[in-house]
Each structure stands twice: as C-alpha cells, then as structure tokens.
PDB file of C-alpha atoms in Angstrom:
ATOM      1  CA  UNK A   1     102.863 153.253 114.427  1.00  0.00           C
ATOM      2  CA  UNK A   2      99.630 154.780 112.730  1.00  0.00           C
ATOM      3  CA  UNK A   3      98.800 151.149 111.180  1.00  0.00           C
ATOM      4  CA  UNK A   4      97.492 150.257 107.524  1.00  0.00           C
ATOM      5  CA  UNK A   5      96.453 153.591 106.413  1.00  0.00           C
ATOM      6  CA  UNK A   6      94.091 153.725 103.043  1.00  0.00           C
ATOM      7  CA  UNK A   7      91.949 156.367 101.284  1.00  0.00           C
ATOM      8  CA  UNK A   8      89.859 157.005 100.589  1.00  0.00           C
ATOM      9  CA  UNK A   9      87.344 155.186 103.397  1.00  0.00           C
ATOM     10  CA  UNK A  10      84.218 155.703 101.436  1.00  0.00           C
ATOM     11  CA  UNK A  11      84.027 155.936  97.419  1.00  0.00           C
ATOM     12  CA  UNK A  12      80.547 156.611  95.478  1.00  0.00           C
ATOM     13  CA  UNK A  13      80.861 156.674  92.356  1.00  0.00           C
ATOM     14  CA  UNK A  14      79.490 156.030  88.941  1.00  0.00           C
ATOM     15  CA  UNK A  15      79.449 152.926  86.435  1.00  0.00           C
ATOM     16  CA  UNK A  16      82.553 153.485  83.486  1.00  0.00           C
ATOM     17  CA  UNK A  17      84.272 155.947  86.312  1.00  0.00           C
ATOM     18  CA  UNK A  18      87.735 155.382  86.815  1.00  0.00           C
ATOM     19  CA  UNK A  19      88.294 154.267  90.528  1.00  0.00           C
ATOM     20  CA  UNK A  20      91.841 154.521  92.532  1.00  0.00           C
ATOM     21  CA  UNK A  21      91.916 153.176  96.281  1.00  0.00           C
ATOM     22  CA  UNK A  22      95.137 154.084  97.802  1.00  0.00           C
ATOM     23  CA  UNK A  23      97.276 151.983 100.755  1.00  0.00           C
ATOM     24  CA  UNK A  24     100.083 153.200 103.076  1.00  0.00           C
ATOM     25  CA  UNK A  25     101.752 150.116 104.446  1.00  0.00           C
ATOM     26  CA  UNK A  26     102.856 149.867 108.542  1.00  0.00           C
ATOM     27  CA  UNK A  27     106.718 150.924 108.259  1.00  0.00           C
ATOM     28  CA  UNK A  28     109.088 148.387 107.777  1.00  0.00           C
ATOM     29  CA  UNK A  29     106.508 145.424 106.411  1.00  0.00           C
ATOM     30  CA  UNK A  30     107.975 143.907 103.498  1.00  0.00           C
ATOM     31  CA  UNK A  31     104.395 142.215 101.907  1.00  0.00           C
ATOM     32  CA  UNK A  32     101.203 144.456 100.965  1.00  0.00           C
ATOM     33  CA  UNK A  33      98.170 142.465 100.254  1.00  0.00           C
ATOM     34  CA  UNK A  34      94.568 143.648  98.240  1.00  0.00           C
ATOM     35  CA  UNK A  35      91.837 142.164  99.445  1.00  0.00           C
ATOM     36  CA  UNK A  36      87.966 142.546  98.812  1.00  0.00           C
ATOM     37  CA  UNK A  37      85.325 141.360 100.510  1.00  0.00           C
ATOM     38  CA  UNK A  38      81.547 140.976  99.662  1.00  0.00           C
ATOM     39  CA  UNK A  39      78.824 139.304 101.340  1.00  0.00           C
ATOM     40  CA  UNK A  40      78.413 136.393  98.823  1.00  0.00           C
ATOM     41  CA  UNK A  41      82.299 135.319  98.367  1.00  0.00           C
ATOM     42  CA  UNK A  42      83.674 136.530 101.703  1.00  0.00           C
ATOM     43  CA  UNK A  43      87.440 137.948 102.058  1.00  0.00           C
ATOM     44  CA  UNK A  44      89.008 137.295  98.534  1.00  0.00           C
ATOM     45  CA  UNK A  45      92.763 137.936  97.629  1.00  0.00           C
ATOM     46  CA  UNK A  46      93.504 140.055  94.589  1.00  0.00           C
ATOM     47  CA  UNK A  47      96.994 140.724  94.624  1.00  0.00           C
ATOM     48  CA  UNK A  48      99.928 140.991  96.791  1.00  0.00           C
ATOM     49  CA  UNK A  49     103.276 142.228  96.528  1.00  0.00           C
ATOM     50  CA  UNK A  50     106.682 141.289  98.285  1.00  0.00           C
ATOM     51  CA  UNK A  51     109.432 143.906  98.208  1.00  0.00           C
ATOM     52  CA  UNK A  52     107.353 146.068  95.703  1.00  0.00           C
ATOM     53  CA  UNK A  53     107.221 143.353  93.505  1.00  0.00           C
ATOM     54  CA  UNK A  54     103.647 141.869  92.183  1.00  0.00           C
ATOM     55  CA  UNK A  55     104.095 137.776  93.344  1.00  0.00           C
ATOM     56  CA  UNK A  56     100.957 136.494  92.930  1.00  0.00           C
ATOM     57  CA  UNK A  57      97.771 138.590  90.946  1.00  0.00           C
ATOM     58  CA  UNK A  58      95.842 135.361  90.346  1.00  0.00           C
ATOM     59  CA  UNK A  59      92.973 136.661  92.188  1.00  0.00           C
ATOM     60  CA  UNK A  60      92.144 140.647  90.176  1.00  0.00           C
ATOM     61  CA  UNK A  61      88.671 139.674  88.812  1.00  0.00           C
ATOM     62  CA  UNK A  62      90.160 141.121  85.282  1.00  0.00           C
ATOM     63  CA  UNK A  63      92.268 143.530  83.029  1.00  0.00           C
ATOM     64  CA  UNK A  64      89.810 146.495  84.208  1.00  0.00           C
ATOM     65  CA  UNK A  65      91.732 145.823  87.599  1.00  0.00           C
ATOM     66  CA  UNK A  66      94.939 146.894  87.823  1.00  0.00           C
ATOM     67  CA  UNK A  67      97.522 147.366  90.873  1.00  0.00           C
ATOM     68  CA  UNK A  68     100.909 148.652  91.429  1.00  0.00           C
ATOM     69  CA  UNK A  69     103.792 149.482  94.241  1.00  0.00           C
ATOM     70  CA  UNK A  70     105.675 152.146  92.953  1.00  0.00           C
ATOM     71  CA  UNK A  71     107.355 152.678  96.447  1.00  0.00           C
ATOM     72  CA  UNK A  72     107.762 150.280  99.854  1.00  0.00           C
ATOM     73  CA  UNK A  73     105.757 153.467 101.565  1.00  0.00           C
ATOM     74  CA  UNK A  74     102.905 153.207  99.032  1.00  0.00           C
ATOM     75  CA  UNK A  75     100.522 151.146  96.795  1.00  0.00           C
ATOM     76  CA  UNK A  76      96.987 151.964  94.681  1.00  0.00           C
ATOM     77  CA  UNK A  77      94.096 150.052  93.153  1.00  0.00           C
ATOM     78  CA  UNK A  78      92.919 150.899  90.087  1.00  0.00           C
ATOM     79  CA  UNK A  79      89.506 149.999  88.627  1.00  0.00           C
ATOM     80  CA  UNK A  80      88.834 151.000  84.982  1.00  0.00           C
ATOM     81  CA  UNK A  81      86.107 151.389  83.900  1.00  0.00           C
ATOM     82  CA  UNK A  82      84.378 150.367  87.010  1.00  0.00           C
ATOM     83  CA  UNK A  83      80.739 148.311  87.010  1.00  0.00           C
ATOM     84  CA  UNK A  84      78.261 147.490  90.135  1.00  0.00           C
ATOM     85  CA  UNK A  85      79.548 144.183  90.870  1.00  0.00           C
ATOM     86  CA  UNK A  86      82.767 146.020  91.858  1.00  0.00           C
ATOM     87  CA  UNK A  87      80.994 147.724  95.258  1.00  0.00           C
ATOM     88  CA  UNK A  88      82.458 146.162  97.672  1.00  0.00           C
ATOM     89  CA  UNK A  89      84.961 146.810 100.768  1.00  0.00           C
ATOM     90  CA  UNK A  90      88.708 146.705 100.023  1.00  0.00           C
ATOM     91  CA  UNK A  91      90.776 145.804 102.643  1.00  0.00           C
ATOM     92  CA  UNK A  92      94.611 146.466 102.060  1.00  0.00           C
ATOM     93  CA  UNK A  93      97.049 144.756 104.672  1.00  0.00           C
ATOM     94  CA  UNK A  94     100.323 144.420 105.240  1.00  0.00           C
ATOM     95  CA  UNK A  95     103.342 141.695 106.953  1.00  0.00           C
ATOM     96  CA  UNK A  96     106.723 141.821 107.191  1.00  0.00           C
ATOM     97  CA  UNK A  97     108.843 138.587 107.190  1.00  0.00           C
ATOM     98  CA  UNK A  98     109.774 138.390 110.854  1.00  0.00           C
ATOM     99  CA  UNK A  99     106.003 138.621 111.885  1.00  0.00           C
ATOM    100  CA  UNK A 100     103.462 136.602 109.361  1.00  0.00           C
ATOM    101  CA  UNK A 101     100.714 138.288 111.058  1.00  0.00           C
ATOM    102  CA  UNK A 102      98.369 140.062 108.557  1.00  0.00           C
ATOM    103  CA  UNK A 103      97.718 143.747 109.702  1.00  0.00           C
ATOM    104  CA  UNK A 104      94.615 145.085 107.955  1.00  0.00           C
ATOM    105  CA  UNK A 105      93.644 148.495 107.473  1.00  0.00           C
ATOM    106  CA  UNK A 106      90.476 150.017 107.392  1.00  0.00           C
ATOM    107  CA  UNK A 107      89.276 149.613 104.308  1.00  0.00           C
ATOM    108  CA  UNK A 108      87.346 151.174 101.716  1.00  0.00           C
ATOM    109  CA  UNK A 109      83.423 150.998 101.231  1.00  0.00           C
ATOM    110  CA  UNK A 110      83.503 151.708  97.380  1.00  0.00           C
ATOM    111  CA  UNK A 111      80.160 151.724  96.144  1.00  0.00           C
ATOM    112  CA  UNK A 112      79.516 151.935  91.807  1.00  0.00           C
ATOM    113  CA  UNK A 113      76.227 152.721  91.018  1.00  0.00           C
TER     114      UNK A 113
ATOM    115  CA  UNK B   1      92.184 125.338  94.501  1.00  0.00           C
ATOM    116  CA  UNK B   2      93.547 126.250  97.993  1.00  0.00           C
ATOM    117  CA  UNK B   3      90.216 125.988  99.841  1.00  0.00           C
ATOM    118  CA  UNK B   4      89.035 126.999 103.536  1.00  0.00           C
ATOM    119  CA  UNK B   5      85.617 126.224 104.977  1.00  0.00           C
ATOM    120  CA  UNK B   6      84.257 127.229 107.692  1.00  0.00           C
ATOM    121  CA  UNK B   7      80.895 125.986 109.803  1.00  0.00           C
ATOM    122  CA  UNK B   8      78.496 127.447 110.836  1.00  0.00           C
ATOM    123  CA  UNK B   9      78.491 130.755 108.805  1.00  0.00           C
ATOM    124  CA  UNK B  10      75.974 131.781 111.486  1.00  0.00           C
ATOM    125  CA  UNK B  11      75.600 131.318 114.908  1.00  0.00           C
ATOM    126  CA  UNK B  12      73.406 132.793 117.705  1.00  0.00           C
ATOM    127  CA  UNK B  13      73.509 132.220 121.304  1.00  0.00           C
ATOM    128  CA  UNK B  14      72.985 133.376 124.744  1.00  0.00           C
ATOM    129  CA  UNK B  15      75.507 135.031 126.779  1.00  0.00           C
ATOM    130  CA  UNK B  16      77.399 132.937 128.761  1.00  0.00           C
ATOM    131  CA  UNK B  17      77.231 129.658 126.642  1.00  0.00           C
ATOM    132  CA  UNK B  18      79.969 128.319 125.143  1.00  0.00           C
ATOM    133  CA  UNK B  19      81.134 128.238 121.341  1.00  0.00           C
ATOM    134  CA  UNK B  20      82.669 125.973 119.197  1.00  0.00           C
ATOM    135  CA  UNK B  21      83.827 127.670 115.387  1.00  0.00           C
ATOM    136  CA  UNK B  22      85.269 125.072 113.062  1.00  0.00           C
ATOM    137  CA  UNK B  23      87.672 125.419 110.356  1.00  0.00           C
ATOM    138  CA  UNK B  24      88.729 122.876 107.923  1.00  0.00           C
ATOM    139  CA  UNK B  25      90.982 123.216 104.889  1.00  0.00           C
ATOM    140  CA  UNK B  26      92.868 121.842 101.947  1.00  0.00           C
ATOM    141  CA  UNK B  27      95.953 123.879 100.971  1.00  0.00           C
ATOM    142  CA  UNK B  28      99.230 122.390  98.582  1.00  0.00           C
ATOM    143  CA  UNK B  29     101.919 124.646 100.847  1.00  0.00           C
ATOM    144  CA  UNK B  30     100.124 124.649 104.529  1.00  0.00           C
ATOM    145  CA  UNK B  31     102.189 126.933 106.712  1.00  0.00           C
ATOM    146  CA  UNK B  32      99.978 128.215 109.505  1.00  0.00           C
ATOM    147  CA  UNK B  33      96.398 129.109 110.177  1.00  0.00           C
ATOM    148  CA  UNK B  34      95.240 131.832 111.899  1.00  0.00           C
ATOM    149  CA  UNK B  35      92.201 133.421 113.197  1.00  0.00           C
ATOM    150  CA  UNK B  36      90.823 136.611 113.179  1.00  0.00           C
ATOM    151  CA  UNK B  37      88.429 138.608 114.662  1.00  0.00           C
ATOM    152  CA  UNK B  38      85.921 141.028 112.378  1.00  0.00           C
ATOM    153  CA  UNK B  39      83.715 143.694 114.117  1.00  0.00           C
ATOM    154  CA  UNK B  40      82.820 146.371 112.572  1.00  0.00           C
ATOM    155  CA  UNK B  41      85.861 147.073 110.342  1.00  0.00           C
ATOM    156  CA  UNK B  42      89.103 145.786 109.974  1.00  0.00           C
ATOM    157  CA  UNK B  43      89.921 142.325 110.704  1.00  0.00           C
ATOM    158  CA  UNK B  44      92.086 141.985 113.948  1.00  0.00           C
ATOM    159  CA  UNK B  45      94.136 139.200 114.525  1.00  0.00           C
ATOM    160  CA  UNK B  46      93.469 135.960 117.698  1.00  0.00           C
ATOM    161  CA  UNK B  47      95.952 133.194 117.171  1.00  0.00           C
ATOM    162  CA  UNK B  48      98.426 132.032 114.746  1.00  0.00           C
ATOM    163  CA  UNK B  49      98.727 127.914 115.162  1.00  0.00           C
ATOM    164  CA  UNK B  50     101.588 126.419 113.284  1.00  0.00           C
ATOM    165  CA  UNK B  51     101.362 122.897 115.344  1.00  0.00           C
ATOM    166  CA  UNK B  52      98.929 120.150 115.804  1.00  0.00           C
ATOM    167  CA  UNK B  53      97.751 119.248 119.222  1.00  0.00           C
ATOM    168  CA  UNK B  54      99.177 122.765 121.181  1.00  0.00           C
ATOM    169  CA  UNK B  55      96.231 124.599 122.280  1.00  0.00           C
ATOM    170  CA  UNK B  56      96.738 128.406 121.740  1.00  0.00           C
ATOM    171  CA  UNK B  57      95.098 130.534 124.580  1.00  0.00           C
ATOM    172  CA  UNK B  58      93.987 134.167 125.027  1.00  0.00           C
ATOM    173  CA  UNK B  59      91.501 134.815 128.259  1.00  0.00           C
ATOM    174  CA  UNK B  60      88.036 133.013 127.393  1.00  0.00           C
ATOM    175  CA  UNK B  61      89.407 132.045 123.744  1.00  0.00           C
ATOM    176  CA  UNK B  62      91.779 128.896 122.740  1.00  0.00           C
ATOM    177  CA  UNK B  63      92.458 126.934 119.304  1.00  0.00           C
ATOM    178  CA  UNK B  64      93.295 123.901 118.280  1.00  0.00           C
ATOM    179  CA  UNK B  65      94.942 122.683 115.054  1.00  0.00           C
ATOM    180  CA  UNK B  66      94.373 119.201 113.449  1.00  0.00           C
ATOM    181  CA  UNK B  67      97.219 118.964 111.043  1.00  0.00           C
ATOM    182  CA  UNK B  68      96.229 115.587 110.251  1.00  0.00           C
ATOM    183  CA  UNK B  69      92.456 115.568 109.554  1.00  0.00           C
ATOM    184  CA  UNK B  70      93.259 119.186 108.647  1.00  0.00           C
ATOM    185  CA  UNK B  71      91.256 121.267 110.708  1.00  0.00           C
ATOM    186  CA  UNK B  72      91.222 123.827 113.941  1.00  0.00           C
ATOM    187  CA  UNK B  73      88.873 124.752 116.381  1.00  0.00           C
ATOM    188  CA  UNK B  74      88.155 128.056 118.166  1.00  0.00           C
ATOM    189  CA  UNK B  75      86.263 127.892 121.420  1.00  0.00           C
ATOM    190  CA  UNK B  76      84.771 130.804 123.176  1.00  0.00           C
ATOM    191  CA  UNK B  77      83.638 130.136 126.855  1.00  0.00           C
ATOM    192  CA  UNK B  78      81.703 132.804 128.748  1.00  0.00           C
ATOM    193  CA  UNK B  79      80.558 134.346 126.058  1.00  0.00           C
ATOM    194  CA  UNK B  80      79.201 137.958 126.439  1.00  0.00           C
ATOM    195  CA  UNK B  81      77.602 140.471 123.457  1.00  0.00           C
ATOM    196  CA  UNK B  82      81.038 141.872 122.998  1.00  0.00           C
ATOM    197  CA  UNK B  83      82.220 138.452 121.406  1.00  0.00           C
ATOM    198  CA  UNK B  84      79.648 139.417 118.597  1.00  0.00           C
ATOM    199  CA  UNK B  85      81.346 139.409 115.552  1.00  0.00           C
ATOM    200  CA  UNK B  86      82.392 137.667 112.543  1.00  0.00           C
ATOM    201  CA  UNK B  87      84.936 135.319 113.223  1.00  0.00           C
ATOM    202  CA  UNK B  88      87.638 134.337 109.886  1.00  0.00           C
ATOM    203  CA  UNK B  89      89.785 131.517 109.452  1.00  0.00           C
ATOM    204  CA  UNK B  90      92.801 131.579 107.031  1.00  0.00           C
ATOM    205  CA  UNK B  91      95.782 129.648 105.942  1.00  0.00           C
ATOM    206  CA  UNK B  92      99.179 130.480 104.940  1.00  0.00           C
ATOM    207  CA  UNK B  93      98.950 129.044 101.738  1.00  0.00           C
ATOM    208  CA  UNK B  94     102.652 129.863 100.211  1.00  0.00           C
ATOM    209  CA  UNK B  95     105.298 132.817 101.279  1.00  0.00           C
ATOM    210  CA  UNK B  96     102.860 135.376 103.812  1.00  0.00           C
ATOM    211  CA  UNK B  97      99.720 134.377 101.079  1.00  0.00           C
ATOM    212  CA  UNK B  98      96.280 133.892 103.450  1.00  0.00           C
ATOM    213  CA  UNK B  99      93.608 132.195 102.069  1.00  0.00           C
ATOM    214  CA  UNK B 100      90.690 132.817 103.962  1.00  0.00           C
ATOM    215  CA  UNK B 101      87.044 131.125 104.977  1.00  0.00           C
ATOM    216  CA  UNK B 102      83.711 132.303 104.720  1.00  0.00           C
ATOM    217  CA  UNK B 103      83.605 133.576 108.109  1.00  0.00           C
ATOM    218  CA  UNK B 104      80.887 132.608 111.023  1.00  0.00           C
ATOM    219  CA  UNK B 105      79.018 135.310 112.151  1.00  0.00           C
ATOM    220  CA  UNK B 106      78.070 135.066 116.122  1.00  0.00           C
ATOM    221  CA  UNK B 107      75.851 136.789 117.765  1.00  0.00           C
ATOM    222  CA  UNK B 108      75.707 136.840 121.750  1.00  0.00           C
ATOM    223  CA  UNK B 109      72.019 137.996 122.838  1.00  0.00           C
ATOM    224  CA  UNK B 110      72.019 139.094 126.713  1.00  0.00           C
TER     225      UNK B 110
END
C-alpha cells in the first residue's frame, strides 16, 4: 500500500488566496483525520471524519476553514481566504476500526505570506 | 478540555545515556495512548498501551502506562544520534480521536 498520500507537499501562496490541501486515505481505513501542526501549539486536530461523515470539527480555527469527504478514496482542506497565521504543516492521517493506529501522511508545508 | 502534557519539551544528551520521556494526561473517554516517533516528516508510530503496569517493548525502547496517576513513560536505553527526534504522546480520547502532547524534542550528540 502507497500510504497517506496528500498534495500538494509544499504550498506558497498569498494572503486572501484560496488554499485546497488534498488527502488520499490508505485503502480500506474507515477514519481520515486533519491535523496541523505549528511550533507554538504542537499537533492540533481540526477535523475528522468516520465513514465520510464529519464526527467531530471542534478543532477548524474558523468558518474560513472548511473540509469535506466527498468519497472513502478522497478528502480536501479548504482555506478561504487564507492569512499568515495559517502557514503551517498539515498532516492528514488515516485508521480503520480493526487497527486504531494513526497512519500519517506526509504532509503539507503551506506557507501564506 | 481533553489535555496531554508532556516533559521535557527538550532534551539533549550524549549517546549512549539513557532517556526517560514523560507523558501525563486528563481525558473524559481514555481509551489508549500511544507514542510516536517524529523525524523529519510524518509521525511514525512506537507503542499503543491500553493497560496499566504491562511494559510495551521494541529493541532499546519500552513504555509504561499509569492508568491510575494517569501517566506513561517512554525509556530509551543506548541511545545513539539516530534516536534524534521529536518524540509525541497522544490519547484516544473518544471513537479513533488522538489528542496529542507538545512533543519532546531529543537530541543524541556523539
């Protein structure tokens, strides 16, 4: 299996620019999971889904954040409009319900300047 | 809140000594904990622990979990530069949900 897969694995971009991150989950996992992770707050949960389905999205900083599983093969990020204190990395991971492991994938380095 | 702390967030030593990474928590729903390892990317996964007093091992690592005083422990003996990384805690906080620490970075000079 090819793992967490997400694009892209380096954004640049500028402030009020619309921002998508994209996540291919491992085959067969049942939970996809946003995270991001900065220096200052460490790895933070955004939003995860079970069975496509948004459970818990407690943890997107705000309406310019938005997420969505339109597919079990397939899941985006969407920042709109995006600011500085959005650069971060954004880790997407996945689990399926026999195995609670977390598998991450790469993430990406999304930088707004 | 669902909380994890970890101590120290920093930690340098000399290959060959031996580490102690602590991990304490406070969670409504406590399922497991688990560590992970962070290098340069993605995190990769140590140990899951799911019962107190049943030491998890893996070569020169092991953990511990506290379910009373609600902690864990990962130890690192041996250590060499390739253990260098940033070590995370997290808890199962709820249905496949991890709440994670801060992290302690270690660094292993030769």
């Amino acid at each position: 299996d090819a793992g967490v897969i997400q694009s892209p694995r380096h954004e640049v971009t500028e402030m009020g620019q619309e921002v998508t991150l994209r996540c291919k989950p491992i085959s067969g996992h049942n939970s996809l999971f946003w995270y991001r992770q900065t220096m200052m707050r460490g790895l933070e949960l955004l939003i995860y889904f079970n069975n496509n389905v948004p459970i818990d999205d407690s943890g997107m900083p705000e309406d310019r954040f938005s997420a969505k599983m339109p597919n079990a093969s397939f899941s985006t990020l969407k920042i709109q409009p995006s600011e500085p204190r959005d650069s971060a990395v954004y880790f997407c991971a996945s689990s399926s319900r026999t195995n609670e492991k977390l598998f991450f994938g790469s993430g990406t380095q999304l930088s707004v300047l | 809140e669902d909380k994890v702390v970890q101590s120290p967030l920093s930690l340098v030593v000399h290959e060959g000594d031996t580490v102690t990474l602590n991990c304490s928590y406070e969670v409504t729903n406590f399922r497991s904990l688990l560590w992970y390892k962070q290098e340069k990317k993605a995190p990769t996964f140590l140990f899951m622990l799911t019962s107190s007093g049943i030491e998890k091992k893996s070569g020169r690592l092991s953990s511990i979990l506290d379910k009373k005083e609600l902690f864990s422990i990962l130890n690192i003996t041996a250590t060499q530069t390739g253990d260098s990384a940033v070590y995370l805690c997290a808890v199962e906080a709820g249905a496949q949900k991890l709440v994670f620490g801060q992290g302690t970075r270690l660094t292993i000079n030769p």
